[in-house]
């Protein structure tokens, strides 16, 4: 057996059992992939896939266990490669961050500005998506780290680290009646159309839960993944907005006013996540420390080793 066979098995599953697509993804031929998988099955003495004619359809029971081992082996191989690269060049390499628009637009610029000063030879890439997409990027080795508020902290295949806490802010036009109230309530918000995040972004679950607990059904007229879009539609009078606190700046957003809403929707935590068992290069630890000063290399290494009590905010 060899690593090529392992990669073919893993990619076949990733491509929904389509060997043609698996071959394209690995820049090889479909017959070669099929032959290599059959040879591996013969060597192991079990079928990895169920078949209908010449087409594979799904994993067999032993195939599922084999896939688990294959993924661990290939992950270790990738870690070995990274160890070599890290020791060969401590201050250079490729570093990919998968994150949401809000983090990329508002939370990361300061961190990345400082990071690039320290590591000018590191080629940095930011890939944006929803939480499920960015988690998938890390799991499939398309990104080194994921940053989001929703979703990634519950994935058992990721080690999730708390980055920073934040609260929502209600944004309104400068002359809005809500600005005259000393204490804005959920009932007050019910009087106006609301523009806020899509269900998968930026603490939206906390917003929904707050209204649900009071048996209220807000008039959400527009959902977006982008705080800039939300603020734009508030400015044209579509309704009031609910955005992440980091997305509102009184100096920058002069056409709007902000009302802190932590008392209504609670506190959210933005997490950083890496793949279980991943080898992190030195500059990744530096990036994590810049993003969240409460985290240091020792705490991150403890988390990676399974000591989950070591990194609570």
Tab-separated table of C-alpha atoms in Angstrom:
chain	number	residue	atom	x	y	z
A	1	UNK	CA	0.000	0.000	0.000
A	2	UNK	CA	1.133	3.577	-0.581
A	3	UNK	CA	0.185	7.199	0.001
A	4	UNK	CA	-1.215	7.603	-3.524
A	5	UNK	CA	-3.813	4.913	-2.783
A	6	UNK	CA	-4.739	6.635	0.463
A	7	UNK	CA	-5.170	9.981	-1.310
A	8	UNK	CA	-7.339	8.352	-3.977
A	9	UNK	CA	-9.636	6.815	-1.334
A	10	UNK	CA	-9.960	10.101	0.551
A	11	UNK	CA	-10.615	12.150	-2.578
A	12	UNK	CA	-13.183	9.662	-3.859
A	13	UNK	CA	-15.215	10.236	-0.710
A	14	UNK	CA	-14.732	14.021	-0.888
A	15	UNK	CA	-15.996	14.014	-4.488
A	16	UNK	CA	-19.166	12.123	-3.517
A	17	UNK	CA	-17.838	8.835	-4.935
A	18	UNK	CA	-17.253	10.298	-8.394
A	19	UNK	CA	-13.902	8.864	-9.513
A	20	UNK	CA	-13.729	11.131	-12.553
A	21	UNK	CA	-13.918	14.213	-10.338
A	22	UNK	CA	-11.494	12.653	-7.852
A	23	UNK	CA	-9.008	12.074	-10.664
A	24	UNK	CA	-9.381	15.699	-11.846
A	25	UNK	CA	-8.817	16.990	-8.312
A	26	UNK	CA	-5.611	14.965	-8.040
A	27	UNK	CA	-4.437	15.645	-11.607
A	28	UNK	CA	-4.392	12.003	-12.637
A	29	UNK	CA	-6.489	9.565	-14.696
A	30	UNK	CA	-9.773	7.961	-13.655
A	31	UNK	CA	-8.640	4.411	-14.617
A	32	UNK	CA	-5.509	4.901	-12.524
A	33	UNK	CA	-7.563	5.915	-9.483
A	34	UNK	CA	-9.927	2.971	-9.915
A	35	UNK	CA	-7.054	0.490	-10.308
A	36	UNK	CA	-5.184	1.823	-7.276
A	37	UNK	CA	-8.280	1.530	-5.069
A	38	UNK	CA	-8.942	-2.042	-6.237
A	39	UNK	CA	-5.308	-2.980	-5.543
A	40	UNK	CA	-5.575	-1.528	-2.033
A	41	UNK	CA	-8.793	-3.499	-1.408
A	42	UNK	CA	-7.102	-6.684	-2.579
A	43	UNK	CA	-4.127	-6.076	-0.305
A	44	UNK	CA	-6.354	-5.371	2.700
A	45	UNK	CA	-8.698	-8.253	1.888
A	46	UNK	CA	-11.898	-6.186	2.229
A	47	UNK	CA	-14.034	-3.930	0.034
A	48	UNK	CA	-13.666	-0.266	0.905
A	49	UNK	CA	-16.579	0.798	-1.306
A	50	UNK	CA	-19.903	-0.709	-2.313
A	51	UNK	CA	-20.371	-0.818	-6.089
A	52	UNK	CA	-23.077	-0.849	-8.705
A	53	UNK	CA	-21.425	-2.174	-11.826
A	54	UNK	CA	-18.170	-0.273	-12.195
A	55	UNK	CA	-19.357	2.707	-10.177
A	56	UNK	CA	-18.654	3.091	-6.464
A	57	UNK	CA	-21.669	4.124	-4.410
A	58	UNK	CA	-20.725	4.367	-0.732
A	59	UNK	CA	-18.329	3.225	1.963
A	60	UNK	CA	-18.664	-0.255	3.410
A	61	UNK	CA	-18.499	-0.716	7.178
A	62	UNK	CA	-14.784	-1.630	7.067
A	63	UNK	CA	-14.366	1.153	4.505
A	64	UNK	CA	-15.495	3.735	7.062
A	65	UNK	CA	-12.856	2.524	9.519
A	66	UNK	CA	-10.221	2.451	6.804
A	67	UNK	CA	-11.089	6.025	5.789
A	68	UNK	CA	-10.592	7.174	9.395
A	69	UNK	CA	-7.122	5.628	9.431
A	70	UNK	CA	-6.310	6.996	5.975
A	71	UNK	CA	-7.212	10.538	7.038
A	72	UNK	CA	-5.042	10.260	10.152
A	73	UNK	CA	-2.093	8.962	8.131
A	74	UNK	CA	-2.357	11.704	5.518
A	75	UNK	CA	-2.734	14.331	8.216
A	76	UNK	CA	0.472	13.115	9.839
A	77	UNK	CA	2.221	13.222	6.468
A	78	UNK	CA	1.135	16.833	5.998
A	79	UNK	CA	2.346	17.633	9.510
A	80	UNK	CA	5.736	16.128	8.712
A	81	UNK	CA	5.991	18.306	5.616
A	82	UNK	CA	5.106	21.392	7.625
A	83	UNK	CA	7.666	20.543	10.312
A	84	UNK	CA	10.323	20.380	7.635
A	85	UNK	CA	9.270	23.663	6.068
A	86	UNK	CA	9.014	25.358	9.464
A	87	UNK	CA	12.529	24.425	10.514
A	88	UNK	CA	13.920	25.215	7.083
A	89	UNK	CA	12.364	28.692	7.028
A	90	UNK	CA	10.969	29.995	10.304
A	91	UNK	CA	9.841	33.339	8.892
A	92	UNK	CA	8.329	32.496	5.520
A	93	UNK	CA	5.690	30.326	3.873
A	94	UNK	CA	2.025	30.402	2.909
A	95	UNK	CA	-0.608	31.220	5.512
A	96	UNK	CA	-4.318	30.992	4.696
A	97	UNK	CA	-7.033	32.360	6.986
A	98	UNK	CA	-10.643	31.313	6.402
A	99	UNK	CA	-13.125	33.727	7.921
A	100	UNK	CA	-16.397	35.617	7.588
A	101	UNK	CA	-16.832	39.052	6.059
A	102	UNK	CA	-17.311	40.751	9.440
A	103	UNK	CA	-14.019	39.408	10.783
A	104	UNK	CA	-12.124	40.141	7.570
A	105	UNK	CA	-13.510	43.666	7.319
A	106	UNK	CA	-13.431	44.831	10.939
A	107	UNK	CA	-11.443	42.561	13.260
A	108	UNK	CA	-8.479	41.478	11.130
A	109	UNK	CA	-6.977	44.649	9.544
A	110	UNK	CA	-5.116	45.734	12.687
A	111	UNK	CA	-3.865	42.204	13.359
A	112	UNK	CA	-2.766	41.583	9.788
A	113	UNK	CA	-1.069	44.952	9.586
A	114	UNK	CA	1.128	44.063	12.555
A	115	UNK	CA	1.616	40.473	11.401
A	116	UNK	CA	2.911	41.487	7.972
A	117	UNK	CA	5.390	43.859	9.595
A	118	UNK	CA	6.815	40.975	11.595
A	119	UNK	CA	6.673	38.400	8.794
A	120	UNK	CA	7.097	40.214	5.464
A	121	UNK	CA	8.077	36.966	3.725
A	122	UNK	CA	4.863	35.141	4.638
A	123	UNK	CA	2.363	34.999	1.778
A	124	UNK	CA	-0.987	35.708	3.404
A	125	UNK	CA	-4.371	34.738	1.943
A	126	UNK	CA	-7.857	35.441	3.301
A	127	UNK	CA	-10.696	33.193	2.150
A	128	UNK	CA	-14.239	34.280	3.039
A	129	UNK	CA	-17.325	32.124	3.523
A	130	UNK	CA	-20.002	31.144	5.981
A	131	UNK	CA	-18.973	29.270	9.147
A	132	UNK	CA	-19.645	25.838	7.667
A	133	UNK	CA	-17.597	26.674	4.582
A	134	UNK	CA	-14.613	28.016	6.478
A	135	UNK	CA	-14.622	25.034	8.848
A	136	UNK	CA	-14.589	22.778	5.802
A	137	UNK	CA	-11.616	24.676	4.377
A	138	UNK	CA	-9.579	23.940	7.495
A	139	UNK	CA	-10.687	20.317	7.662
A	140	UNK	CA	-9.667	19.795	4.022
A	141	UNK	CA	-6.312	21.568	4.471
A	142	UNK	CA	-7.337	24.506	2.287
A	143	UNK	CA	-6.759	26.924	5.179
A	144	UNK	CA	-4.597	26.944	8.302
A	145	UNK	CA	-7.048	28.635	10.627
A	146	UNK	CA	-10.749	29.521	10.771
A	147	UNK	CA	-12.206	32.588	12.488
A	148	UNK	CA	-15.938	33.005	13.113
A	149	UNK	CA	-18.546	33.528	15.807
A	150	UNK	CA	-21.050	30.886	14.772
A	151	UNK	CA	-20.596	27.196	14.115
A	152	UNK	CA	-16.921	26.367	14.312
A	153	UNK	CA	-16.735	25.911	18.096
A	154	UNK	CA	-19.067	22.897	17.935
A	155	UNK	CA	-17.147	20.909	15.293
A	156	UNK	CA	-15.466	17.962	17.028
A	157	UNK	CA	-12.795	17.766	14.328
A	158	UNK	CA	-11.581	21.273	15.128
A	159	UNK	CA	-9.781	22.659	18.157
A	160	UNK	CA	-11.635	25.877	18.909
A	161	UNK	CA	-10.001	28.733	20.839
A	162	UNK	CA	-11.889	31.771	22.187
A	163	UNK	CA	-10.613	34.921	20.532
A	164	UNK	CA	-12.544	37.877	21.905
A	165	UNK	CA	-15.944	38.781	23.347
A	166	UNK	CA	-18.303	41.262	21.763
A	167	UNK	CA	-21.882	42.533	21.851
A	168	UNK	CA	-24.349	43.639	19.219
A	169	UNK	CA	-25.119	47.251	18.402
A	170	UNK	CA	-28.403	48.665	17.131
A	171	UNK	CA	-27.785	51.139	14.309
A	172	UNK	CA	-30.289	53.827	13.332
A	173	UNK	CA	-30.502	57.044	11.308
A	174	UNK	CA	-29.442	60.154	13.320
A	175	UNK	CA	-33.013	61.287	14.071
A	176	UNK	CA	-34.526	57.944	15.057
A	177	UNK	CA	-37.008	57.836	18.030
A	178	UNK	CA	-35.060	54.981	19.687
A	179	UNK	CA	-32.261	57.422	20.425
A	180	UNK	CA	-34.520	59.296	22.871
A	181	UNK	CA	-35.031	56.231	25.076
A	182	UNK	CA	-32.816	55.691	28.116
A	183	UNK	CA	-33.224	51.920	28.056
A	184	UNK	CA	-34.169	50.289	24.768
A	185	UNK	CA	-36.165	47.063	25.138
A	186	UNK	CA	-37.015	44.224	22.780
A	187	UNK	CA	-40.569	45.512	22.764
A	188	UNK	CA	-39.252	48.861	21.531
A	189	UNK	CA	-37.519	47.120	18.629
A	190	UNK	CA	-40.763	45.403	17.686
A	191	UNK	CA	-42.128	48.756	16.505
A	192	UNK	CA	-39.690	48.944	13.569
A	193	UNK	CA	-38.576	46.810	10.604
A	194	UNK	CA	-35.217	45.176	11.311
A	195	UNK	CA	-32.219	44.575	9.043
A	196	UNK	CA	-29.685	42.092	10.409
A	197	UNK	CA	-27.486	39.109	9.691
A	198	UNK	CA	-28.258	35.871	7.933
A	199	UNK	CA	-29.022	33.020	10.348
A	200	UNK	CA	-25.484	31.587	10.096
A	201	UNK	CA	-23.542	34.761	10.849
A	202	UNK	CA	-22.348	37.046	13.616
A	203	UNK	CA	-24.352	35.878	16.603
A	204	UNK	CA	-27.722	35.799	14.828
A	205	UNK	CA	-28.760	32.829	16.987
A	206	UNK	CA	-28.463	35.045	20.066
A	207	UNK	CA	-30.752	37.630	18.465
A	208	UNK	CA	-33.391	35.050	17.549
A	209	UNK	CA	-33.223	33.423	20.970
A	210	UNK	CA	-33.757	36.715	22.801
A	211	UNK	CA	-36.991	37.440	20.909
A	212	UNK	CA	-38.127	33.826	21.173
A	213	UNK	CA	-37.763	33.800	24.961
A	214	UNK	CA	-40.109	36.799	25.135
A	215	UNK	CA	-42.519	35.207	22.647
A	216	UNK	CA	-41.936	38.040	20.182
A	217	UNK	CA	-41.775	37.836	16.405
A	218	UNK	CA	-39.702	40.732	15.027
A	219	UNK	CA	-40.273	42.120	11.547
A	220	UNK	CA	-36.960	41.195	9.917
A	221	UNK	CA	-37.236	42.665	6.450
A	222	UNK	CA	-33.722	41.938	5.200
A	223	UNK	CA	-30.959	39.474	6.103
A	224	UNK	CA	-27.360	39.842	4.932
A	225	UNK	CA	-23.945	38.333	5.565
A	226	UNK	CA	-22.271	41.715	5.361
A	227	UNK	CA	-22.517	44.449	8.028
A	228	UNK	CA	-21.790	47.101	5.404
A	229	UNK	CA	-24.884	45.978	3.499
A	230	UNK	CA	-26.958	46.140	6.679
A	231	UNK	CA	-25.774	49.674	7.433
A	232	UNK	CA	-26.414	50.792	3.849
A	233	UNK	CA	-30.057	49.744	4.016
A	234	UNK	CA	-30.489	51.399	7.395
A	235	UNK	CA	-29.170	54.620	5.892
A	236	UNK	CA	-31.756	54.535	3.089
A	237	UNK	CA	-34.564	54.059	5.616
A	238	UNK	CA	-35.435	50.372	5.277
A	239	UNK	CA	-35.395	49.862	9.044
A	240	UNK	CA	-33.145	49.709	12.077
A	241	UNK	CA	-30.077	47.479	11.963
A	242	UNK	CA	-28.526	44.995	14.371
A	243	UNK	CA	-24.808	44.473	13.724
A	244	UNK	CA	-21.742	43.200	15.536
A	245	UNK	CA	-20.381	45.911	17.808
A	246	UNK	CA	-17.030	45.866	15.995
A	247	UNK	CA	-18.822	46.778	12.758
A	248	UNK	CA	-20.011	50.177	14.041
A	249	UNK	CA	-17.661	53.107	14.471
A	250	UNK	CA	-19.096	56.539	15.262
A	251	UNK	CA	-16.318	58.344	13.384
A	252	UNK	CA	-16.519	56.154	10.302
A	253	UNK	CA	-20.316	55.712	10.240
A	254	UNK	CA	-21.257	59.362	10.515
A	255	UNK	CA	-24.625	58.835	8.873
A	256	UNK	CA	-25.699	56.454	11.613
A	257	UNK	CA	-26.041	56.264	15.378
A	258	UNK	CA	-25.286	53.241	17.549
A	259	UNK	CA	-27.053	51.878	20.621
A	260	UNK	CA	-25.213	49.147	22.582
A	261	UNK	CA	-27.418	46.048	22.763
A	262	UNK	CA	-25.557	43.674	25.035
A	263	UNK	CA	-28.345	43.923	27.599
A	264	UNK	CA	-30.762	42.570	24.983
A	265	UNK	CA	-28.752	39.904	23.162
A	266	UNK	CA	-25.974	38.991	25.568
A	267	UNK	CA	-22.291	38.447	24.863
A	268	UNK	CA	-20.844	36.617	21.872
A	269	UNK	CA	-17.443	34.995	21.467
A	270	UNK	CA	-15.491	34.924	18.222
A	271	UNK	CA	-13.421	31.751	17.974
A	272	UNK	CA	-10.270	30.723	16.157
A	273	UNK	CA	-10.145	27.076	15.115
A	274	UNK	CA	-7.479	24.746	13.785
A	275	UNK	CA	-7.665	21.150	12.690
A	276	UNK	CA	-7.313	18.436	15.305
A	277	UNK	CA	-3.733	17.202	15.295
A	278	UNK	CA	-2.492	20.035	13.083
A	279	UNK	CA	1.120	21.170	13.232
A	280	UNK	CA	1.189	24.949	13.574
A	281	UNK	CA	4.128	26.883	12.213
A	282	UNK	CA	5.750	29.498	14.408
A	283	UNK	CA	4.155	32.446	12.659
A	284	UNK	CA	0.667	30.943	13.158
A	285	UNK	CA	1.210	31.068	16.925
A	286	UNK	CA	2.260	34.695	16.561
A	287	UNK	CA	-0.883	35.478	14.571
A	288	UNK	CA	-3.084	33.854	17.250
A	289	UNK	CA	-1.388	35.904	19.974
A	290	UNK	CA	-1.890	39.104	17.979
A	291	UNK	CA	-5.552	38.292	17.388
A	292	UNK	CA	-6.216	37.372	21.016
A	293	UNK	CA	-3.693	38.539	23.646
A	294	UNK	CA	-5.298	36.141	26.154
A	295	UNK	CA	-3.858	33.241	24.150
A	296	UNK	CA	-0.192	32.330	24.057
A	297	UNK	CA	1.733	29.467	22.538
A	298	UNK	CA	1.651	27.407	25.728
A	299	UNK	CA	-2.146	27.635	26.004
A	300	UNK	CA	-2.625	26.814	22.329
A	301	UNK	CA	-0.352	23.787	22.586
A	302	UNK	CA	-2.271	22.618	25.660
A	303	UNK	CA	-5.517	22.919	23.703
A	304	UNK	CA	-4.062	20.976	20.787
A	305	UNK	CA	-2.987	18.233	23.184
A	306	UNK	CA	-6.552	17.908	24.492
A	307	UNK	CA	-6.385	20.095	27.604
A	308	UNK	CA	-9.638	21.938	26.921
A	309	UNK	CA	-9.889	23.593	30.348
A	310	UNK	CA	-6.848	25.683	29.606
A	311	UNK	CA	-8.412	28.210	27.233
A	312	UNK	CA	-11.703	29.456	28.623
A	313	UNK	CA	-12.213	33.228	28.385
